Coordinates of C-alpha atoms in Angstrom, one line a residue:
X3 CA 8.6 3.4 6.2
X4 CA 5.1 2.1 8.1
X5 CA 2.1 0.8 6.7
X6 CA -0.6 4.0 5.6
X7 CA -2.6 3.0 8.5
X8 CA -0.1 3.2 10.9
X9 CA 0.7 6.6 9.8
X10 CA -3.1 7.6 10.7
X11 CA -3.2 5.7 14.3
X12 CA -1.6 9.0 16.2
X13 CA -1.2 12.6 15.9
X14 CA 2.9 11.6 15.9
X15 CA 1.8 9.4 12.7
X16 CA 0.7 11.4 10.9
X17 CA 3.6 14.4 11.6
X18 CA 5.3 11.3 10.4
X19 CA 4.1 11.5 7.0
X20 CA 5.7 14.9 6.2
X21 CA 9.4 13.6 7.9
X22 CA 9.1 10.4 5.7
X23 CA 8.3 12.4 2.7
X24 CA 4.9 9.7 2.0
X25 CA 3.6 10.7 -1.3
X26 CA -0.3 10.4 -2.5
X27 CA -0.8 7.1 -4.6
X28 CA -3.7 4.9 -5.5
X29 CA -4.4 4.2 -1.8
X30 CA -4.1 7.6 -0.2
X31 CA -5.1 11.1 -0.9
X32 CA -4.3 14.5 1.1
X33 CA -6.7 17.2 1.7
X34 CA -5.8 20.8 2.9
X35 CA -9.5 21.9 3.5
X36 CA -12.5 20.0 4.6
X37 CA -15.2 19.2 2.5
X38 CA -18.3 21.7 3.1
X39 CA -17.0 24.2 5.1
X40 CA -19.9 26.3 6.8
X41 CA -17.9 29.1 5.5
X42 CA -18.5 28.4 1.9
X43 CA -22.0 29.0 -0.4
X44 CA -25.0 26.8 -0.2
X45 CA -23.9 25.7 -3.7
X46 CA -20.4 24.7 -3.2
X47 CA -20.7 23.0 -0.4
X48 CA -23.3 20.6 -2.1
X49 CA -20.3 20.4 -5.4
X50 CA -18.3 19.4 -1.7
X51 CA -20.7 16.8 -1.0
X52 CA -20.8 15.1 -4.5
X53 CA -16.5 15.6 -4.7
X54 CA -16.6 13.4 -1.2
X55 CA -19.2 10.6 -2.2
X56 CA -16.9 10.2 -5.7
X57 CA -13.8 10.2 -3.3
X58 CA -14.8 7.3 -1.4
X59 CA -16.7 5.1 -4.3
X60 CA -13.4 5.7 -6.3
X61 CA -11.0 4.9 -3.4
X62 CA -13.6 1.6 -3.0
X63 CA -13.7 0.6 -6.5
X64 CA -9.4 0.9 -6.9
X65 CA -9.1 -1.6 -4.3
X66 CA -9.9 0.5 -1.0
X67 CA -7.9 3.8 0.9
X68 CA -7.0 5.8 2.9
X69 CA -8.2 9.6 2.9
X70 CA -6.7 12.3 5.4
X71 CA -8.3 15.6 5.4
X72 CA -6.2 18.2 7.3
X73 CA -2.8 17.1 5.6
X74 CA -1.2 19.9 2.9
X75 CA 1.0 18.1 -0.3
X76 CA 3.8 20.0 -2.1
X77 CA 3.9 20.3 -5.9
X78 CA 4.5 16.5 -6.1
X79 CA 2.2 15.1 -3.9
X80 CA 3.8 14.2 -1.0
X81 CA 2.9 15.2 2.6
X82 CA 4.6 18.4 3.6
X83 CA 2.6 19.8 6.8
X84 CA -0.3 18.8 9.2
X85 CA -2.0 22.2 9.5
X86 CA -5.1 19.6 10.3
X87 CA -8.9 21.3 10.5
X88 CA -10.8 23.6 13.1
X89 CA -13.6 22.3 14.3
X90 CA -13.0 18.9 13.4
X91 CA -15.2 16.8 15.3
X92 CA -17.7 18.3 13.8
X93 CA -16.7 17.9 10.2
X94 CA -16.5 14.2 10.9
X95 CA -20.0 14.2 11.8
X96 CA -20.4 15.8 8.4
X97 CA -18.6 13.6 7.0
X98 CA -20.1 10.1 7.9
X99 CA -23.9 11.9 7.2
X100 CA -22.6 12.7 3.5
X101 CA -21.4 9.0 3.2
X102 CA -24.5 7.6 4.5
X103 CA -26.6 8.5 1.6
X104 CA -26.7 8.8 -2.1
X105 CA -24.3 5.7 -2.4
X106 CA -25.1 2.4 -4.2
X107 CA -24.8 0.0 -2.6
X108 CA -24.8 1.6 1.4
X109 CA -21.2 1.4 3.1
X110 CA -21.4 -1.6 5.1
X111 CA -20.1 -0.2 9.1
X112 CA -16.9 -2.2 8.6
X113 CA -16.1 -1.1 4.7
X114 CA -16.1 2.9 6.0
X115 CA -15.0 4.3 9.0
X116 CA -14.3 7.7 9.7
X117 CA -12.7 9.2 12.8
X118 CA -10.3 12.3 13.6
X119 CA -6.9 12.1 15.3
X120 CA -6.9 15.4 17.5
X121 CA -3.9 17.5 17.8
X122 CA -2.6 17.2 21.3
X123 CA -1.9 21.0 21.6
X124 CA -5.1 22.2 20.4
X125 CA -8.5 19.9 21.2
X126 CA -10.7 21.3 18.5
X127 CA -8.4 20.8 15.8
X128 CA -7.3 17.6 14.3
X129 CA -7.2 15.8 10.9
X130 CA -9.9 13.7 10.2
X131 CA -9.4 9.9 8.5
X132 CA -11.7 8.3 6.4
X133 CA -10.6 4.5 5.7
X134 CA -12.7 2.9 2.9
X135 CA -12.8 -0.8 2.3
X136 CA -12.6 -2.6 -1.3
X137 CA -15.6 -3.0 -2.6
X138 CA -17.2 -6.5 -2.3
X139 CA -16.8 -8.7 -5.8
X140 CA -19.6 -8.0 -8.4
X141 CA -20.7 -5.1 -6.1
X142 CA -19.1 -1.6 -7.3
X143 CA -20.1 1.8 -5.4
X144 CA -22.0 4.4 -7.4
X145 CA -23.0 7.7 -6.7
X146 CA -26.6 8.4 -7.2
X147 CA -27.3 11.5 -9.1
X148 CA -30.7 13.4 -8.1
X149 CA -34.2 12.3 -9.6
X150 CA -33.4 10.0 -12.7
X151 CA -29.7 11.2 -13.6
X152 CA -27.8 7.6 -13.9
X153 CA -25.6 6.5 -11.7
X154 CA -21.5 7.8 -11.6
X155 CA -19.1 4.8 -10.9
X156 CA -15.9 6.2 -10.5
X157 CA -12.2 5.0 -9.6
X158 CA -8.8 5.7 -7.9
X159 CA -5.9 5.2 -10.7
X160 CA -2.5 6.9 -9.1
X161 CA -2.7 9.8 -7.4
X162 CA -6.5 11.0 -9.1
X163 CA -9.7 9.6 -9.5
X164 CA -11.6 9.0 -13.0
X165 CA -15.1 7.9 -14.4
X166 CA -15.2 3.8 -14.9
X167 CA -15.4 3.5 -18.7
X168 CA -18.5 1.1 -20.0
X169 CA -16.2 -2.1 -19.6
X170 CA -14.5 -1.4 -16.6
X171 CA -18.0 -1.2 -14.9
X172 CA -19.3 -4.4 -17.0
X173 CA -16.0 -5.9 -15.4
X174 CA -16.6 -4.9 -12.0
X175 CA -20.7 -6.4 -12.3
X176 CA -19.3 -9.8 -13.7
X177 CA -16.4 -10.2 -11.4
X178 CA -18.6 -12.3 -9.2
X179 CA -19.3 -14.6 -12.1
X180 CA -15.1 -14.8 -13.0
X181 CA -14.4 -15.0 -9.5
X182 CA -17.2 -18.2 -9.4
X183 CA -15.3 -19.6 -12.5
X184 CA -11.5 -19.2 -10.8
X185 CA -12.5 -20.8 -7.7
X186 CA -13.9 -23.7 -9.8
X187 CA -10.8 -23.8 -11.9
X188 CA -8.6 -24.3 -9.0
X189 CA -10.9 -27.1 -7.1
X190 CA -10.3 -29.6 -9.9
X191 CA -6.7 -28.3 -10.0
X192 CA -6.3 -28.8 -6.1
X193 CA -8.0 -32.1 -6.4
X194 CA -5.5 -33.5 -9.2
X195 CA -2.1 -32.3 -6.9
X196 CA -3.5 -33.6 -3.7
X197 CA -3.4 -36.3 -5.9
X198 CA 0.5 -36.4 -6.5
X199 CA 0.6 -35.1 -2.9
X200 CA -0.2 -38.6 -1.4
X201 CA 1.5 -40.1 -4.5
X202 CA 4.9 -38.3 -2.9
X203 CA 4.6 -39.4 0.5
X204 CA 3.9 -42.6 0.0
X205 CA 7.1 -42.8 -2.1
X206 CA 8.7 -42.1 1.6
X207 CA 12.1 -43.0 1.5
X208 CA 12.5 -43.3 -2.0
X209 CA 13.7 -40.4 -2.7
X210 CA 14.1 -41.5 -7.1
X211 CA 10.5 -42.4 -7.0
X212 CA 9.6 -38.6 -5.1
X213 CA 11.9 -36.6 -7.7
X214 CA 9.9 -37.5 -10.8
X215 CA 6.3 -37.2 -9.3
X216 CA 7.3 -33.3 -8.5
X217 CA 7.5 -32.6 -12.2
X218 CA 3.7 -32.3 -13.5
X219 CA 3.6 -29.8 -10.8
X220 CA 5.0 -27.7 -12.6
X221 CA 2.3 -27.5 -15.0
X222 CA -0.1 -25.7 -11.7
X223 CA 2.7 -22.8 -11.1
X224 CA 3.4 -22.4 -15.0
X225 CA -0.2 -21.1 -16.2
X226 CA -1.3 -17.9 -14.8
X227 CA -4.9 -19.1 -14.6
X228 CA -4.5 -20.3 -11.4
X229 CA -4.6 -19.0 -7.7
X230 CA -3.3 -18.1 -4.7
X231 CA -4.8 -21.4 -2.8
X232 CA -3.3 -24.0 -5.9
X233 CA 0.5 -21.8 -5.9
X234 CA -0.3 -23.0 -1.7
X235 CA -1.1 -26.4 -2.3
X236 CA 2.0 -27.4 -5.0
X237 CA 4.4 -25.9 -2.1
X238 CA 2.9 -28.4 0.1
X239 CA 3.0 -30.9 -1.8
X240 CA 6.7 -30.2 -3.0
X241 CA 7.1 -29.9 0.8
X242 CA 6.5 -33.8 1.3
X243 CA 9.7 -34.4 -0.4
X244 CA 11.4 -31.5 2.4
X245 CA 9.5 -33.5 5.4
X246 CA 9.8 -36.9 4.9
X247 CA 12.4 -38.7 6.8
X248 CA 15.8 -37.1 7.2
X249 CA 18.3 -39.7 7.1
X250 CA 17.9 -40.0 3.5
X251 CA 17.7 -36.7 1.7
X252 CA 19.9 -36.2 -1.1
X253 CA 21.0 -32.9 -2.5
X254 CA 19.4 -34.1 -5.4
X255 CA 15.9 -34.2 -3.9
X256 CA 16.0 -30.6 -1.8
X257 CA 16.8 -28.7 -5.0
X258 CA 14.2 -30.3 -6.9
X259 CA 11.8 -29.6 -4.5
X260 CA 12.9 -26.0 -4.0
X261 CA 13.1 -25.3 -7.8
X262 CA 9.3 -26.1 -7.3
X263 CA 8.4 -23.9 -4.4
X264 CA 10.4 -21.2 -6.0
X265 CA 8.0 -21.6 -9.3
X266 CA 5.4 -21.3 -7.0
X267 CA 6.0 -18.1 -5.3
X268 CA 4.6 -14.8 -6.9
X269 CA 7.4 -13.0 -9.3
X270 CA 9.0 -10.2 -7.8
X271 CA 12.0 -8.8 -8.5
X272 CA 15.5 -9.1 -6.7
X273 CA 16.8 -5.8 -7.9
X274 CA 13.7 -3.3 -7.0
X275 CA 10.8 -2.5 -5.0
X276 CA 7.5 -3.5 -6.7
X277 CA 5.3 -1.2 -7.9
X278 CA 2.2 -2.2 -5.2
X279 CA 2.9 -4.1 -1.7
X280 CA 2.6 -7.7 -1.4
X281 CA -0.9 -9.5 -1.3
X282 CA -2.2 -10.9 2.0
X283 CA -2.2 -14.1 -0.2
X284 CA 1.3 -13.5 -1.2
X285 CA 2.8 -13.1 2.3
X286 CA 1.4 -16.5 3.1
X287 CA 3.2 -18.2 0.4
X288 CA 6.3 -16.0 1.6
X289 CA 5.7 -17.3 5.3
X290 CA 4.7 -21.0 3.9
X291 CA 7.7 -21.2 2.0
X292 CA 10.2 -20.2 4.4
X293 CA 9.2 -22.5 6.5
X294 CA 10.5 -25.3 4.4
X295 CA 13.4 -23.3 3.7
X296 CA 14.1 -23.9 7.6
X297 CA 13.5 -27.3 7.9
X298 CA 15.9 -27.9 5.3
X299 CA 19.0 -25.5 7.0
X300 CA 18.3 -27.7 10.2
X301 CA 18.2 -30.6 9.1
X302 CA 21.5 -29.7 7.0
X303 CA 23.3 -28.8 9.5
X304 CA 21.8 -30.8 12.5
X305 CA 21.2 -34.4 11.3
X306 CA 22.4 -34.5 7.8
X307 CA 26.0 -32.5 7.7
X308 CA 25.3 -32.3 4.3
X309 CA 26.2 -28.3 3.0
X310 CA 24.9 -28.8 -0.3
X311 CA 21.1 -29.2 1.9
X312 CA 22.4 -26.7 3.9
X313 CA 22.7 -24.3 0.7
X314 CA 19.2 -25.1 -1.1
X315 CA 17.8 -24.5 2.2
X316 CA 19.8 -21.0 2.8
X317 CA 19.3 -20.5 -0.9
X318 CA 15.2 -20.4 -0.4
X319 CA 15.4 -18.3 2.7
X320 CA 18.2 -15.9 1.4
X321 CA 15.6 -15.1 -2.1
X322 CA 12.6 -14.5 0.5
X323 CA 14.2 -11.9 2.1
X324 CA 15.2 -10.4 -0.6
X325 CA 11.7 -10.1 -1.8
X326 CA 10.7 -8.8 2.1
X327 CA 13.5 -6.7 2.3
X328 CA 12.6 -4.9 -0.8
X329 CA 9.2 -4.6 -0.3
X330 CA 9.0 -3.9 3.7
X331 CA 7.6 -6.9 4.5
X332 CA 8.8 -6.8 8.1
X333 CA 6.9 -9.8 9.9
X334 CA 8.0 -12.1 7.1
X335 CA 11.5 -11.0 7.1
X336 CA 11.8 -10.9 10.7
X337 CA 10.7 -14.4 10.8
X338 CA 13.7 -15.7 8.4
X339 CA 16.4 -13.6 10.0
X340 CA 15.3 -16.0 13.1
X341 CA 15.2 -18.8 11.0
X342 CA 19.1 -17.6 10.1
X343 CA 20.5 -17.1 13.6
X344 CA 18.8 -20.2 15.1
X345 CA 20.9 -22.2 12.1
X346 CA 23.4 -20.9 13.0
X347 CA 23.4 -21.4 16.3
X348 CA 22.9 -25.0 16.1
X349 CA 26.6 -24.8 13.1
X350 CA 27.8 -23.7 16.2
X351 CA 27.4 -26.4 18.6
X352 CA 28.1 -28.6 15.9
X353 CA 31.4 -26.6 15.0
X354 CA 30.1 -26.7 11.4
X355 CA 32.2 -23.6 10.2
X356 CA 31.5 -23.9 6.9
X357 CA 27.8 -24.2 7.4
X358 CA 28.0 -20.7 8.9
X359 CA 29.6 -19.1 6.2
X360 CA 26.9 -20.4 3.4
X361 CA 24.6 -19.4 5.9
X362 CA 26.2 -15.8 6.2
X363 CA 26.4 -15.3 2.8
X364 CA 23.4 -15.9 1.9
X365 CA 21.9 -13.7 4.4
X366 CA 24.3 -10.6 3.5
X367 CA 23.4 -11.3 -0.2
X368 CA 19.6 -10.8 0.8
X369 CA 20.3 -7.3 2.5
X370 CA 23.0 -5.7 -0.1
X371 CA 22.3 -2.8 -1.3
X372 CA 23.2 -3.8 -4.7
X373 CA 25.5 -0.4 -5.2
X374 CA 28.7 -1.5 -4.4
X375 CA 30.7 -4.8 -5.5
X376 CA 28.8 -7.9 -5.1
X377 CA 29.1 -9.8 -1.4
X378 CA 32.0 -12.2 -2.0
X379 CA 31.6 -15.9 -1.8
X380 CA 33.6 -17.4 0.8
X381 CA 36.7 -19.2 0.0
X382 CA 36.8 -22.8 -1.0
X383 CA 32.9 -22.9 -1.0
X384 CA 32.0 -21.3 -4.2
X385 CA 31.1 -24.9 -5.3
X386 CA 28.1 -25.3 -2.9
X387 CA 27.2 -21.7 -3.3
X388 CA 26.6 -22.5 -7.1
X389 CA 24.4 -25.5 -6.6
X390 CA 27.1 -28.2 -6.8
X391 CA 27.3 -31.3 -4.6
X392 CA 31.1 -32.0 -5.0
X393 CA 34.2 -29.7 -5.3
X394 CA 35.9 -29.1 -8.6
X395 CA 38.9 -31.1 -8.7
X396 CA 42.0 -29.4 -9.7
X397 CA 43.8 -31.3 -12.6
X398 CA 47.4 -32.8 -11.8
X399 CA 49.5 -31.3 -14.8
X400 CA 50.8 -34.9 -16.4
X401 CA 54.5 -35.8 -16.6
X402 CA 56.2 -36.1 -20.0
X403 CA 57.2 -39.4 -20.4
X404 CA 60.7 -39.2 -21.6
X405 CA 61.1 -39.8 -25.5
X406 CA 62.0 -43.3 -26.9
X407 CA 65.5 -43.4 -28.0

């Protein structure tokens, strides 16, 4: 399935929506008919105008959207025909005068735009697309009411719009003060694990010295105080122990350093889509994180022939795409299925055979469906799979020494 603004790029795109059965959520709404229709009395057509303006301030509030007018929805909300509108240059005209006034604070040009996608067999008629931005922190939209009616703040929840109670609205006015207070938060935190940071690379080489620094890290991914740019910074600095110089790494050291980055990456579930789409914020850990995850599948195989590595490595990249998989994170999860075949084609040249396997099943893990039986660890190498660094040693059965007579 695309992104909801691809869907709205091309006439195709949005014929698309019906075939792919795209539903109305919190970040897209359908409408049949176009607002103020000539066609319709003075008086509804100025209801029209005051249904558009709480559209747009509610799709702004909820986090921004996406509104096609010209789309019909079946009984459950989901796309099921693009009669689009006649006429519809004109109603965007309409459309972007309406949303020009009676709004506190004014669109900004780059937090509305509104434009029609014309149907290529008929060049009046088209469905026009209305893309509204999230509204900036500690600034929510309101619509004004006439002479000294108060302002209306509403908001998008699901597939409707509601009235902000009192202390969503008293949330959305001091969000500039919390968001002040977060971003001070995290500078003393970032100041405190840049500390450890240069405390782990200078412990270069000494890999017992490196382990033990990575633990009061844990304390920055444990409490849910903190943000996107501190869950960044203890990846890096679990990341020293990844980069520093290969000839040393132990097993030892890799999985304590991906038990970290894997604390730091948001919680999403290996079973299920999430409910909303991944953050821009949490993409970039994905991306940040898998990069490690390669370093350590190369250097596994390429300098280290160590398969334990080799399997924390394939371990890291094999959870994050899961999570892409899942939640159609494509650039991400294109990126790691490189970061897969170019591991393996280094095994290859290095006839590491048993590298590819780990490497395979950790990929076919990532991508199974989950309805069948589980994807079956390859023979002999269920020990490395599992996070061990040796075999398990089958027991000799002892001889009976022969009774004393």
């Amino acid at each position: 399935m695309k992104k909801l603004y691809e869907y709205a790029e091309t006439w195709d795109g949005l014929l698309a929506l019906v075939t792919d059965g795209v539903p109305e959520g919190p970040h897209l709404d359908f409408k049949r008919d176009a607002y103020s229709d000539s066609r319709k009395p003075l008086e509804k057509r100025e209801a029209d105008k005051e249904e558009l303006r709480r559209d747009a301030t509610a799709f702004a509030n909820g986090g921004g959207g996406l509104l096609l007018i010209g789309i019909a929805e079946d009984g459950q909300g989901r796309a099921c025909s693009v009669p689009g509108i006649e006429n519809a240059a004109a109603h965007e005209n309409n459309m972007r005068d309406v949303l020009s006034r009676s709004i506190d604070p004014p669109f900004t040009k780059s937090a509305l735009r509104v434009r029609t996608v014309f149907d290529p067999q008929n060049a009046t008629k088209g469905v026009v697309v209305v893309e509204i931005g999230e509204s900036k922190v500690g600034f929510p939209h309101a619509v004004q009411g006439k002479s000294d009616a108060p302002l209306d703040f509403w908001i998008r929840t699901d597939k409707s719009k509601r009235r902000m109670t009192y202390l969503q609205v008293r949330a959305s006015f001091q969000a500039d003060e919390v968001q002040a207070a977060q971003q001070r938060l995290d500078s003393m935190a970032l100041v405190e694990i840049r500390k450890l940071k240069y405390a782990i690379r200078s412990a270069s080489w000494d890999f017992g010295k490196m382990v033990p620094l990575l633990e009061p890290l844990r304390i920055y991914v444990a409490d849910l105080n903190f943000g996107p740019p501190v869950h960044s910074e203890v990846i890096s600095a679990a990341g020293e122990v990844i980069s520093a110089p290969r000839a040393g790494l132990t097993p030892e050291a890799a999985r304590a350093a991906v038990d970290i980055i894997d604390e730091a990456l948001p919680v999403y579930s290996l079973v299920g889509r999430a409910p909303e789409p991944p953050s821009d914020d949490d993409v970039a850990l994905f991306r940040q994180a898998s990069d490690y995850g390669w370093g350590l599948v190369y250097d596994g195989v390429k300098y280290l022939n160590s398969l334990p590595v080799i399997s924390t490595g394939a371990r890291l990249l094999g959870r994050l795409l899961r999570y892409c998989y899942l939640n159609e994170v494509k650039e991400v999860q294109d990126e790691v299925l490189e970061h897969f075949e170019r591991a393996r084609q280094v095994a290859k040249e290095r006839r590491r055979e048993h590298a590819i396997k780990v490497l395979d099943f950790f990929q076919h893990d990532a991508l199974d469906d989950r309805e069948g039986p589980p994807v079956p660890m390859p023979d002999g190498l269920e020990w490395v799979i599992l996070g061990r660094d040796v075999p398990n040693k089958k027991k000799r059965p002892q001889k009976r020494r022969p009774r004393q007579r």
